[in-house]
Amino acid sequence: MEDARPKIDMKSKTLDIHELPKIQEICEQIIREAGELLREGFRSDIRIETKSNANDWVTQYDKQCELLLVERLTAAFPTHGIVGEEGSNLRPESDLQWYIDPIDGTTNFAHGLAPFCISMALYQQTTPLIGMIYEPIGEELFFARNGAGAYVTNRLVTNKRLQVSSETNLGRSLLITGFPYDRRDATNNNYREITLMLDHAQGVRRIGSAALDLCYVAAGRAEAYWEQFLNSWDIAAGILIAAEAGATLSMLDGSPMFIQERVSLLAANPTIHSQVLAHFQTLS
Ligand code: IPD
Ligand code: CA
Ligand code: CA
């Protein structure tokens, strides 16, 4: 049966594309300012509260950073909507929505471990327009505009175009994954998938930030990333960056990607994507 849920539409866009470079510039100013806040907070006196369960943490910096992003975005784009991990849901009726994750990788941040990042994405309904992800400790900025490619700027390179790796051998591939916070109680907790892939890949990593995991696939530093039950703010920017770098993206069962609560996705270079998918299909 045809799936009625809205698919991520990577190509069509109706906003005047000439507006996007300016929006991107403002987004970069905002994300770099938020990065300064997180650098100040890193390894400082962190106050931890729990959210959905004992593993799901939030710090004062997640909240402060979301507040900063919301204030700056609202000042710059008063008609745009904002969906944020720490509870922001402004102007839901707007055609243009920002998905923001003030700290993706809160567990790392709270333990004084890098990397972690800020993730911001602008969507027009189901079409991603801009994706931007900033890792403030390594000072690495990943960004993409729909149809205009994905790029990275860090201490070594400026605006370097991203391209997924060309590796075709799964046995030489580095994979990245992650686990849901309710992994101890969930029946579907990724333990079977990771055990299987440990047998077939050169290596498997759990880095701790879904947004950066997608950027690392985009940059060809890893061949594939999969994870179950992610939220829109975890992946909204990263999927555009990965797609613009040539990654194949799908749900974990191979069906087309769409943004919703608890997305299970696979992003990989095109050859490795089909190989990983074929292994996952042996599990069902
Ligand atoms: C989490 C990170 C982590 C992933 C979790 C996410 P948070 O986001 O992206 O890598 O495994 O599923 O919830 O809580 O650090 O913003
Ligand atoms: Ca997140
Ligand atoms: Ca977060």
PDB file of C-alpha atoms and ligand atoms in Angstrom:
ATOM      1  CA  MET A   1       0.000   0.000   0.000  1.00  0.00           C
ATOM      2  CA  GLU A   2       1.269   3.499  -0.820  1.00  0.00           C
ATOM      3  CA  ASP A   3       2.511   5.332   2.285  1.00  0.00           C
ATOM      4  CA  ALA A   4       0.430   8.498   2.738  1.00  0.00           C
ATOM      5  CA  ARG A   5       2.902  10.292   5.015  1.00  0.00           C
ATOM      6  CA  PRO A   6       4.729  13.291   3.498  1.00  0.00           C
ATOM      7  CA  LYS A   7       8.020  12.294   1.922  1.00  0.00           C
ATOM      8  CA  ILE A   8      11.086  14.476   2.287  1.00  0.00           C
ATOM      9  CA  ASP A   9      11.147  16.391  -0.940  1.00  0.00           C
ATOM     10  CA  MET A  10      14.825  17.050  -1.604  1.00  0.00           C
ATOM     11  CA  LYS A  11      14.416  18.953  -4.839  1.00  0.00           C
ATOM     12  CA  SER A  12      11.324  21.126  -5.136  1.00  0.00           C
ATOM     13  CA  LYS A  13      11.302  24.524  -3.483  1.00  0.00           C
ATOM     14  CA  THR A  14       8.976  27.456  -3.848  1.00  0.00           C
ATOM     15  CA  LEU A  15      10.692  30.073  -1.670  1.00  0.00           C
ATOM     16  CA  ASP A  16      12.641  32.602  -3.699  1.00  0.00           C
ATOM     17  CA  ILE A  17      16.034  30.922  -3.732  1.00  0.00           C
ATOM     18  CA  HIS A  18      17.750  34.313  -3.879  1.00  0.00           C
ATOM     19  CA  GLU A  19      16.729  34.823  -0.250  1.00  0.00           C
ATOM     20  CA  LEU A  20      18.525  31.720   0.933  1.00  0.00           C
ATOM     21  CA  PRO A  21      22.160  32.964   0.942  1.00  0.00           C
ATOM     22  CA  LYS A  22      21.161  35.869   3.227  1.00  0.00           C
ATOM     23  CA  ILE A  23      19.195  33.541   5.519  1.00  0.00           C
ATOM     24  CA  GLN A  24      22.195  31.217   5.597  1.00  0.00           C
ATOM     25  CA  GLU A  25      24.496  34.101   6.569  1.00  0.00           C
ATOM     26  CA  ILE A  26      22.249  35.062   9.499  1.00  0.00           C
ATOM     27  CA  CYS A  27      21.953  31.414  10.517  1.00  0.00           C
ATOM     28  CA  GLU A  28      25.749  31.185  10.624  1.00  0.00           C
ATOM     29  CA  GLN A  29      26.014  34.268  12.865  1.00  0.00           C
ATOM     30  CA  ILE A  30      23.437  32.767  15.229  1.00  0.00           C
ATOM     31  CA  ILE A  31      24.961  29.292  15.346  1.00  0.00           C
ATOM     32  CA  ARG A  32      28.469  30.687  15.985  1.00  0.00           C
ATOM     33  CA  GLU A  33      27.142  32.837  18.839  1.00  0.00           C
ATOM     34  CA  ALA A  34      25.441  29.742  20.290  1.00  0.00           C
ATOM     35  CA  GLY A  35      28.743  27.893  19.888  1.00  0.00           C
ATOM     36  CA  GLU A  36      30.474  30.514  22.057  1.00  0.00           C
ATOM     37  CA  LEU A  37      27.907  29.933  24.778  1.00  0.00           C
ATOM     38  CA  LEU A  38      28.547  26.173  24.690  1.00  0.00           C
ATOM     39  CA  ARG A  39      32.327  26.659  24.697  1.00  0.00           C
ATOM     40  CA  GLU A  40      31.966  28.784  27.847  1.00  0.00           C
ATOM     41  CA  GLY A  41      29.785  26.108  29.430  1.00  0.00           C
ATOM     42  CA  PHE A  42      31.932  23.130  28.417  1.00  0.00           C
ATOM     43  CA  ARG A  43      33.526  21.460  31.487  1.00  0.00           C
ATOM     44  CA  SER A  44      32.061  24.147  33.754  1.00  0.00           C
ATOM     45  CA  ASP A  45      29.608  23.634  36.586  1.00  0.00           C
ATOM     46  CA  ILE A  46      26.957  21.619  34.706  1.00  0.00           C
ATOM     47  CA  ARG A  47      23.552  21.071  36.312  1.00  0.00           C
ATOM     48  CA  ILE A  48      21.832  17.910  35.082  1.00  0.00           C
ATOM     49  CA  GLU A  49      18.126  17.117  35.096  1.00  0.00           C
ATOM     50  CA  THR A  50      16.504  14.043  33.582  1.00  0.00           C
ATOM     51  CA  LYS A  51      13.746  14.037  30.949  1.00  0.00           C
ATOM     52  CA  SER A  52      12.023  10.911  29.549  1.00  0.00           C
ATOM     53  CA  ASN A  53      14.091   8.546  31.732  1.00  0.00           C
ATOM     54  CA  ALA A  54      17.256   8.391  33.869  1.00  0.00           C
ATOM     55  CA  ASN A  55      19.550   8.283  30.799  1.00  0.00           C
ATOM     56  CA  ASP A  56      17.921  11.219  29.019  1.00  0.00           C
ATOM     57  CA  TRP A  57      19.677  14.319  30.388  1.00  0.00           C
ATOM     58  CA  VAL A  58      19.235  18.027  29.933  1.00  0.00           C
ATOM     59  CA  THR A  59      21.596  20.720  31.256  1.00  0.00           C
ATOM     60  CA  GLN A  60      21.171  24.428  31.902  1.00  0.00           C
ATOM     61  CA  TYR A  61      23.133  24.991  28.675  1.00  0.00           C
ATOM     62  CA  ASP A  62      20.612  23.063  26.522  1.00  0.00           C
ATOM     63  CA  LYS A  63      17.944  25.438  27.835  1.00  0.00           C
ATOM     64  CA  GLN A  64      20.022  28.637  27.601  1.00  0.00           C
ATOM     65  CA  CYS A  65      21.182  27.753  24.109  1.00  0.00           C
ATOM     66  CA  GLU A  66      17.647  27.040  22.883  1.00  0.00           C
ATOM     67  CA  LEU A  67      16.531  30.373  24.328  1.00  0.00           C
ATOM     68  CA  LEU A  68      19.332  32.168  22.499  1.00  0.00           C
ATOM     69  CA  LEU A  69      18.493  30.443  19.188  1.00  0.00           C
ATOM     70  CA  VAL A  70      14.790  31.236  19.550  1.00  0.00           C
ATOM     71  CA  GLU A  71      15.440  34.890  20.431  1.00  0.00           C
ATOM     72  CA  ARG A  72      17.830  35.423  17.540  1.00  0.00           C
ATOM     73  CA  LEU A  73      15.684  33.560  14.981  1.00  0.00           C
ATOM     74  CA  THR A  74      12.541  35.372  16.050  1.00  0.00           C
ATOM     75  CA  ALA A  75      14.304  38.749  15.783  1.00  0.00           C
ATOM     76  CA  ALA A  76      15.625  37.933  12.299  1.00  0.00           C
ATOM     77  CA  PHE A  77      12.613  36.036  10.910  1.00  0.00           C
ATOM     78  CA  PRO A  78       9.524  37.059  12.896  1.00  0.00           C
ATOM     79  CA  THR A  79       7.116  35.053  10.709  1.00  0.00           C
ATOM     80  CA  HIS A  80       9.035  31.751  10.713  1.00  0.00           C
ATOM     81  CA  GLY A  81       7.991  28.874  12.956  1.00  0.00           C
ATOM     82  CA  ILE A  82      10.426  27.154  15.348  1.00  0.00           C
ATOM     83  CA  VAL A  83      10.416  23.583  16.650  1.00  0.00           C
ATOM     84  CA  GLY A  84      13.056  23.008  19.332  1.00  0.00           C
ATOM     85  CA  GLU A  85      14.041  20.005  21.388  1.00  0.00           C
ATOM     86  CA  GLU A  86      13.667  21.840  24.702  1.00  0.00           C
ATOM     87  CA  GLY A  87      10.022  22.606  24.109  1.00  0.00           C
ATOM     88  CA  SER A  88       9.867  25.512  21.670  1.00  0.00           C
ATOM     89  CA  ASN A  89       6.930  25.357  19.295  1.00  0.00           C
ATOM     90  CA  LEU A  90       6.354  28.802  17.850  1.00  0.00           C
ATOM     91  CA  ARG A  91       4.138  29.802  14.948  1.00  0.00           C
ATOM     92  CA  PRO A  92       3.273  26.213  13.920  1.00  0.00           C
ATOM     93  CA  GLU A  93       0.996  27.585  11.185  1.00  0.00           C
ATOM     94  CA  SER A  94       3.960  29.032   9.265  1.00  0.00           C
ATOM     95  CA  ASP A  95       4.961  27.490   5.944  1.00  0.00           C
ATOM     96  CA  LEU A  96       8.616  27.938   6.966  1.00  0.00           C
ATOM     97  CA  GLN A  97       9.817  26.080  10.040  1.00  0.00           C
ATOM     98  CA  TRP A  98      13.177  25.974  11.822  1.00  0.00           C
ATOM     99  CA  TYR A  99      14.085  22.685  13.506  1.00  0.00           C
ATOM    100  CA  ILE A 100      16.648  23.357  16.214  1.00  0.00           C
ATOM    101  CA  ASP A 101      18.619  21.149  18.549  1.00  0.00           C
ATOM    102  CA  PRO A 102      20.557  23.414  20.959  1.00  0.00           C
ATOM    103  CA  ILE A 103      22.949  20.623  21.953  1.00  0.00           C
ATOM    104  CA  ASP A 104      22.957  17.433  19.946  1.00  0.00           C
ATOM    105  CA  GLY A 105      25.156  15.197  22.048  1.00  0.00           C
ATOM    106  CA  THR A 106      24.035  16.319  25.505  1.00  0.00           C
ATOM    107  CA  THR A 107      25.471  13.164  27.097  1.00  0.00           C
ATOM    108  CA  ASN A 108      28.916  14.026  25.701  1.00  0.00           C
ATOM    109  CA  PHE A 109      28.576  17.688  26.737  1.00  0.00           C
ATOM    110  CA  ALA A 110      27.471  16.797  30.270  1.00  0.00           C
ATOM    111  CA  HIS A 111      30.468  14.477  30.718  1.00  0.00           C
ATOM    112  CA  GLY A 112      32.925  17.058  29.354  1.00  0.00           C
ATOM    113  CA  LEU A 113      33.464  14.999  26.209  1.00  0.00           C
ATOM    114  CA  ALA A 114      33.482  16.303  22.613  1.00  0.00           C
ATOM    115  CA  PRO A 115      32.022  16.230  20.045  1.00  0.00           C
ATOM    116  CA  PHE A 116      28.583  17.723  20.385  1.00  0.00           C
ATOM    117  CA  CYS A 117      26.956  20.367  18.229  1.00  0.00           C
ATOM    118  CA  ILE A 118      24.173  22.815  17.545  1.00  0.00           C
ATOM    119  CA  SER A 119      21.855  21.825  14.699  1.00  0.00           C
ATOM    120  CA  MET A 120      19.596  24.233  12.786  1.00  0.00           C
ATOM    121  CA  ALA A 121      17.513  23.575   9.690  1.00  0.00           C
ATOM    122  CA  LEU A 122      14.975  25.604   7.745  1.00  0.00           C
ATOM    123  CA  TYR A 123      12.171  23.687   6.024  1.00  0.00           C
ATOM    124  CA  GLN A 124       9.363  24.779   3.774  1.00  0.00           C
ATOM    125  CA  GLN A 125       6.804  22.172   4.715  1.00  0.00           C
ATOM    126  CA  THR A 126       8.622  18.916   3.884  1.00  0.00           C
ATOM    127  CA  THR A 127      11.364  20.496   1.773  1.00  0.00           C
ATOM    128  CA  PRO A 128      14.692  21.166   3.503  1.00  0.00           C
ATOM    129  CA  LEU A 129      16.083  24.541   2.420  1.00  0.00           C
ATOM    130  CA  ILE A 130      19.070  25.108   4.708  1.00  0.00           C
ATOM    131  CA  GLY A 131      20.919  22.785   7.081  1.00  0.00           C
ATOM    132  CA  MET A 132      23.668  24.019   9.418  1.00  0.00           C
ATOM    133  CA  ILE A 133      25.546  22.148  12.121  1.00  0.00           C
ATOM    134  CA  TYR A 134      28.310  23.659  14.291  1.00  0.00           C
ATOM    135  CA  GLU A 135      30.707  21.683  16.461  1.00  0.00           C
ATOM    136  CA  PRO A 136      32.103  24.382  18.765  1.00  0.00           C
ATOM    137  CA  ILE A 137      35.090  22.570  20.297  1.00  0.00           C
ATOM    138  CA  GLY A 138      36.649  21.610  16.973  1.00  0.00           C
ATOM    139  CA  GLU A 139      35.178  24.829  15.483  1.00  0.00           C
ATOM    140  CA  GLU A 140      33.794  22.910  12.545  1.00  0.00           C
ATOM    141  CA  LEU A 141      30.817  24.225  10.567  1.00  0.00           C
ATOM    142  CA  PHE A 142      28.840  22.013   8.179  1.00  0.00           C
ATOM    143  CA  PHE A 143      26.177  23.546   5.952  1.00  0.00           C
ATOM    144  CA  ALA A 144      24.061  22.885   2.889  1.00  0.00           C
ATOM    145  CA  ARG A 145      21.462  24.632   0.796  1.00  0.00           C
ATOM    146  CA  ASN A 146      18.956  22.650  -1.215  1.00  0.00           C
ATOM    147  CA  GLY A 147      20.429  22.059  -4.663  1.00  0.00           C
ATOM    148  CA  ALA A 148      23.653  23.960  -3.911  1.00  0.00           C
ATOM    149  CA  GLY A 149      25.816  21.259  -2.331  1.00  0.00           C
ATOM    150  CA  ALA A 150      27.165  20.668   1.176  1.00  0.00           C
ATOM    151  CA  TYR A 151      30.296  22.291   2.597  1.00  0.00           C
ATOM    152  CA  VAL A 152      32.556  22.336   5.620  1.00  0.00           C
ATOM    153  CA  THR A 153      34.639  25.089   7.174  1.00  0.00           C
ATOM    154  CA  ASN A 154      37.090  24.279   9.952  1.00  0.00           C
ATOM    155  CA  ARG A 155      40.642  25.185  11.066  1.00  0.00           C
ATOM    156  CA  LEU A 156      42.093  23.476   7.980  1.00  0.00           C
ATOM    157  CA  VAL A 157      39.672  24.310   5.150  1.00  0.00           C
ATOM    158  CA  THR A 158      37.134  26.979   4.174  1.00  0.00           C
ATOM    159  CA  ASN A 159      33.943  26.147   2.255  1.00  0.00           C
ATOM    160  CA  LYS A 160      35.240  22.767   1.150  1.00  0.00           C
ATOM    161  CA  ARG A 161      32.617  20.832  -0.826  1.00  0.00           C
ATOM    162  CA  LEU A 162      31.569  17.591   0.842  1.00  0.00           C
ATOM    163  CA  GLN A 163      31.329  14.291  -0.973  1.00  0.00           C
ATOM    164  CA  VAL A 164      30.462  10.883   0.474  1.00  0.00           C
ATOM    165  CA  SER A 165      33.172   8.244   0.280  1.00  0.00           C
ATOM    166  CA  SER A 166      33.543   6.050  -2.793  1.00  0.00           C
ATOM    167  CA  GLU A 167      34.275   2.881  -0.809  1.00  0.00           C
ATOM    168  CA  THR A 168      32.330  -0.090  -2.163  1.00  0.00           C
ATOM    169  CA  ASN A 169      33.593  -2.822   0.151  1.00  0.00           C
ATOM    170  CA  LEU A 170      31.596  -3.161   3.376  1.00  0.00           C
ATOM    171  CA  GLY A 171      34.519  -4.992   4.956  1.00  0.00           C
ATOM    172  CA  ARG A 172      36.575  -1.803   4.582  1.00  0.00           C
ATOM    173  CA  SER A 173      33.758   0.504   5.719  1.00  0.00           C
ATOM    174  CA  LEU A 174      33.442   2.441   8.959  1.00  0.00           C
ATOM    175  CA  LEU A 175      29.851   2.624  10.193  1.00  0.00           C
ATOM    176  CA  ILE A 176      28.291   4.853  12.844  1.00  0.00           C
ATOM    177  CA  THR A 177      25.232   4.159  14.937  1.00  0.00           C
ATOM    178  CA  GLY A 178      23.455   5.220  18.117  1.00  0.00           C
ATOM    179  CA  PHE A 179      20.947   3.950  20.656  1.00  0.00           C
ATOM    180  CA  PRO A 180      17.662   5.299  22.011  1.00  0.00           C
ATOM    181  CA  TYR A 181      17.556   6.533  25.628  1.00  0.00           C
ATOM    182  CA  ASP A 182      14.962   3.843  26.444  1.00  0.00           C
ATOM    183  CA  ARG A 183      17.258   1.064  25.158  1.00  0.00           C
ATOM    184  CA  ARG A 184      17.024  -0.984  28.373  1.00  0.00           C
ATOM    185  CA  ASP A 185      13.231  -1.307  28.109  1.00  0.00           C
ATOM    186  CA  ALA A 186      12.712  -1.142  24.335  1.00  0.00           C
ATOM    187  CA  THR A 187      12.395  -4.418  22.475  1.00  0.00           C
ATOM    188  CA  ASN A 188      13.832  -2.768  19.377  1.00  0.00           C
ATOM    189  CA  ASN A 189      17.016  -1.309  20.843  1.00  0.00           C
ATOM    190  CA  ASN A 190      19.538  -1.743  17.972  1.00  0.00           C
ATOM    191  CA  TYR A 191      21.502  -4.491  19.773  1.00  0.00           C
ATOM    192  CA  ARG A 192      20.770  -7.049  17.014  1.00  0.00           C
ATOM    193  CA  GLU A 193      21.695  -4.609  14.239  1.00  0.00           C
ATOM    194  CA  ILE A 194      24.994  -3.564  15.817  1.00  0.00           C
ATOM    195  CA  THR A 195      26.004  -7.163  16.526  1.00  0.00           C
ATOM    196  CA  LEU A 196      25.342  -8.029  12.881  1.00  0.00           C
ATOM    197  CA  MET A 197      27.259  -5.055  11.499  1.00  0.00           C
ATOM    198  CA  LEU A 198      30.228  -5.611  13.821  1.00  0.00           C
ATOM    199  CA  ASP A 199      30.650  -8.903  11.960  1.00  0.00           C
ATOM    200  CA  HIS A 200      30.602  -7.303   8.505  1.00  0.00           C
ATOM    201  CA  ALA A 201      32.144  -3.811   8.707  1.00  0.00           C
ATOM    202  CA  GLN A 202      35.719  -2.694   9.295  1.00  0.00           C
ATOM    203  CA  GLY A 203      34.503  -0.844  12.399  1.00  0.00           C
ATOM    204  CA  VAL A 204      31.406   0.553  14.102  1.00  0.00           C
ATOM    205  CA  ARG A 205      31.378   3.790  16.153  1.00  0.00           C
ATOM    206  CA  ARG A 206      28.927   5.323  18.613  1.00  0.00           C
ATOM    207  CA  ILE A 207      29.882   9.002  18.484  1.00  0.00           C
ATOM    208  CA  GLY A 208      26.914  10.427  20.392  1.00  0.00           C
ATOM    209  CA  SER A 209      25.475  13.087  18.086  1.00  0.00           C
ATOM    210  CA  ALA A 210      23.079  12.092  15.313  1.00  0.00           C
ATOM    211  CA  ALA A 211      23.590  15.450  13.574  1.00  0.00           C
ATOM    212  CA  LEU A 212      27.365  15.054  13.450  1.00  0.00           C
ATOM    213  CA  ASP A 213      27.051  11.378  12.508  1.00  0.00           C
ATOM    214  CA  LEU A 214      25.238  12.495   9.340  1.00  0.00           C
ATOM    215  CA  CYS A 215      27.914  15.142   8.664  1.00  0.00           C
ATOM    216  CA  TYR A 216      30.681  12.575   9.028  1.00  0.00           C
ATOM    217  CA  VAL A 217      29.008  10.395   6.381  1.00  0.00           C
ATOM    218  CA  ALA A 218      28.638  13.496   4.183  1.00  0.00           C
ATOM    219  CA  ALA A 219      32.360  14.220   4.612  1.00  0.00           C
ATOM    220  CA  GLY A 220      33.324  10.650   3.693  1.00  0.00           C
ATOM    221  CA  ARG A 221      34.814  10.054   7.155  1.00  0.00           C
ATOM    222  CA  ALA A 222      32.439   7.121   7.588  1.00  0.00           C
ATOM    223  CA  GLU A 223      30.543   5.113   4.968  1.00  0.00           C
ATOM    224  CA  ALA A 224      27.191   4.754   6.726  1.00  0.00           C
ATOM    225  CA  TYR A 225      25.131   5.836   9.726  1.00  0.00           C
ATOM    226  CA  TRP A 226      21.985   4.223  11.000  1.00  0.00           C
ATOM    227  CA  GLU A 227      19.872   4.815  14.076  1.00  0.00           C
ATOM    228  CA  GLN A 228      16.346   4.156  15.262  1.00  0.00           C
ATOM    229  CA  PHE A 229      13.765   6.435  16.842  1.00  0.00           C
ATOM    230  CA  LEU A 230      15.323   9.831  16.189  1.00  0.00           C
ATOM    231  CA  ASN A 231      13.456  13.116  16.444  1.00  0.00           C
ATOM    232  CA  SER A 232      13.021  15.729  13.725  1.00  0.00           C
ATOM    233  CA  TRP A 233      15.474  18.180  15.377  1.00  0.00           C
ATOM    234  CA  ASP A 234      18.203  15.480  15.543  1.00  0.00           C
ATOM    235  CA  ILE A 235      18.245  14.922  11.777  1.00  0.00           C
ATOM    236  CA  ALA A 236      16.563  17.860   9.997  1.00  0.00           C
ATOM    237  CA  ALA A 237      19.859  19.607   9.133  1.00  0.00           C
ATOM    238  CA  GLY A 238      21.993  16.494   8.807  1.00  0.00           C
ATOM    239  CA  ILE A 239      19.841  14.763   6.214  1.00  0.00           C
ATOM    240  CA  LEU A 240      20.099  17.747   3.849  1.00  0.00           C
ATOM    241  CA  ILE A 241      23.881  17.933   4.369  1.00  0.00           C
ATOM    242  CA  ALA A 242      24.226  14.186   3.733  1.00  0.00           C
ATOM    243  CA  ALA A 243      21.909  14.230   0.691  1.00  0.00           C
ATOM    244  CA  GLU A 244      23.716  17.211  -0.847  1.00  0.00           C
ATOM    245  CA  ALA A 245      27.000  15.323  -0.408  1.00  0.00           C
ATOM    246  CA  GLY A 246      25.634  12.381  -2.390  1.00  0.00           C
ATOM    247  CA  ALA A 247      24.413  10.086   0.375  1.00  0.00           C
ATOM    248  CA  THR A 248      21.489   7.751  -0.152  1.00  0.00           C
ATOM    249  CA  LEU A 249      18.940   8.140   2.633  1.00  0.00           C
ATOM    250  CA  SER A 250      16.050   5.907   3.543  1.00  0.00           C
ATOM    251  CA  MET A 251      14.121   4.621   6.476  1.00  0.00           C
ATOM    252  CA  LEU A 252      15.728   1.558   8.025  1.00  0.00           C
ATOM    253  CA  ASP A 253      13.377  -0.758   6.110  1.00  0.00           C
ATOM    254  CA  GLY A 254      14.415   0.844   2.802  1.00  0.00           C
ATOM    255  CA  SER A 255      11.281   2.967   2.353  1.00  0.00           C
ATOM    256  CA  PRO A 256      11.582   6.717   1.517  1.00  0.00           C
ATOM    257  CA  MET A 257      12.597   9.168   4.263  1.00  0.00           C
ATOM    258  CA  PHE A 258      10.093  11.441   5.951  1.00  0.00           C
ATOM    259  CA  ILE A 259      10.318  13.682   8.984  1.00  0.00           C
ATOM    260  CA  GLN A 260       8.184  12.587  11.921  1.00  0.00           C
ATOM    261  CA  GLU A 261       8.579  11.664  15.565  1.00  0.00           C
ATOM    262  CA  ARG A 262      10.916   8.699  16.055  1.00  0.00           C
ATOM    263  CA  VAL A 263      12.498   8.291  12.623  1.00  0.00           C
ATOM    264  CA  SER A 264      14.640   5.201  11.993  1.00  0.00           C
ATOM    265  CA  LEU A 265      17.079   5.979   9.212  1.00  0.00           C
ATOM    266  CA  LEU A 266      20.021   4.776   7.188  1.00  0.00           C
ATOM    267  CA  ALA A 267      22.324   7.282   5.436  1.00  0.00           C
ATOM    268  CA  ALA A 268      25.254   5.969   3.457  1.00  0.00           C
ATOM    269  CA  ASN A 269      27.245   6.192   0.290  1.00  0.00           C
ATOM    270  CA  PRO A 270      25.007   4.617  -2.377  1.00  0.00           C
ATOM    271  CA  THR A 271      26.799   1.249  -2.675  1.00  0.00           C
ATOM    272  CA  ILE A 272      27.221   0.696   1.034  1.00  0.00           C
ATOM    273  CA  HIS A 273      23.600   1.769   1.594  1.00  0.00           C
ATOM    274  CA  SER A 274      22.282  -1.218  -0.356  1.00  0.00           C
ATOM    275  CA  GLN A 275      24.726  -3.605   1.311  1.00  0.00           C
ATOM    276  CA  VAL A 276      23.808  -2.515   4.850  1.00  0.00           C
ATOM    277  CA  LEU A 277      20.111  -2.621   3.972  1.00  0.00           C
ATOM    278  CA  ALA A 278      20.465  -6.160   2.635  1.00  0.00           C
ATOM    279  CA  HIS A 279      22.014  -7.253   5.953  1.00  0.00           C
ATOM    280  CA  PHE A 280      19.247  -5.576   7.977  1.00  0.00           C
ATOM    281  CA  GLN A 281      16.631  -7.359   5.860  1.00  0.00           C
ATOM    282  CA  THR A 282      18.006 -10.715   7.035  1.00  0.00           C
ATOM    283  CA  LEU A 283      16.910  -9.744  10.570  1.00  0.00           C
ATOM    284  CA  SER A 284      13.208  -9.301   9.821  1.00  0.00           C
TER     285      SER A 284
HETATM  286  C1  IPD B   1      20.789  12.369  20.990  1.00  0.00           C
HETATM  287  C2  IPD B   1      22.039  12.198  20.157  1.00  0.00           C
HETATM  288  C3  IPD B   1      22.483  10.753  20.163  1.00  0.00           C
HETATM  289  C4  IPD B   1      21.372   9.838  19.682  1.00  0.00           C
HETATM  290  C5  IPD B   1      20.112  10.060  20.494  1.00  0.00           C
HETATM  291  C6  IPD B   1      19.701  11.512  20.422  1.00  0.00           C
HETATM  292  P1  IPD B   1      20.545  14.661  22.307  1.00  0.00           P
HETATM  293  O1  IPD B   1      20.360  13.712  20.992  1.00  0.00           O
HETATM  294  O2  IPD B   1      21.823  12.603  18.831  1.00  0.00           O
HETATM  295  O3  IPD B   1      23.599  10.527  19.332  1.00  0.00           O
HETATM  296  O4  IPD B   1      21.797   8.507  19.831  1.00  0.00           O
HETATM  297  O5  IPD B   1      19.089   9.244  19.961  1.00  0.00           O
HETATM  298  O6  IPD B   1      18.519  11.708  21.155  1.00  0.00           O
HETATM  299  O7  IPD B   1      19.642  14.125  23.367  1.00  0.00           O
HETATM  300  O8  IPD B   1      21.960  14.631  22.692  1.00  0.00           O
HETATM  301  O9  IPD B   1      20.080  15.978  21.774  1.00  0.00           O
HETATM  302 CA    CA B   2      19.412  15.545  19.627  1.00  0.00          CA
HETATM  303 CA    CA B   3      19.502  18.020  22.303  1.00  0.00          CA
END
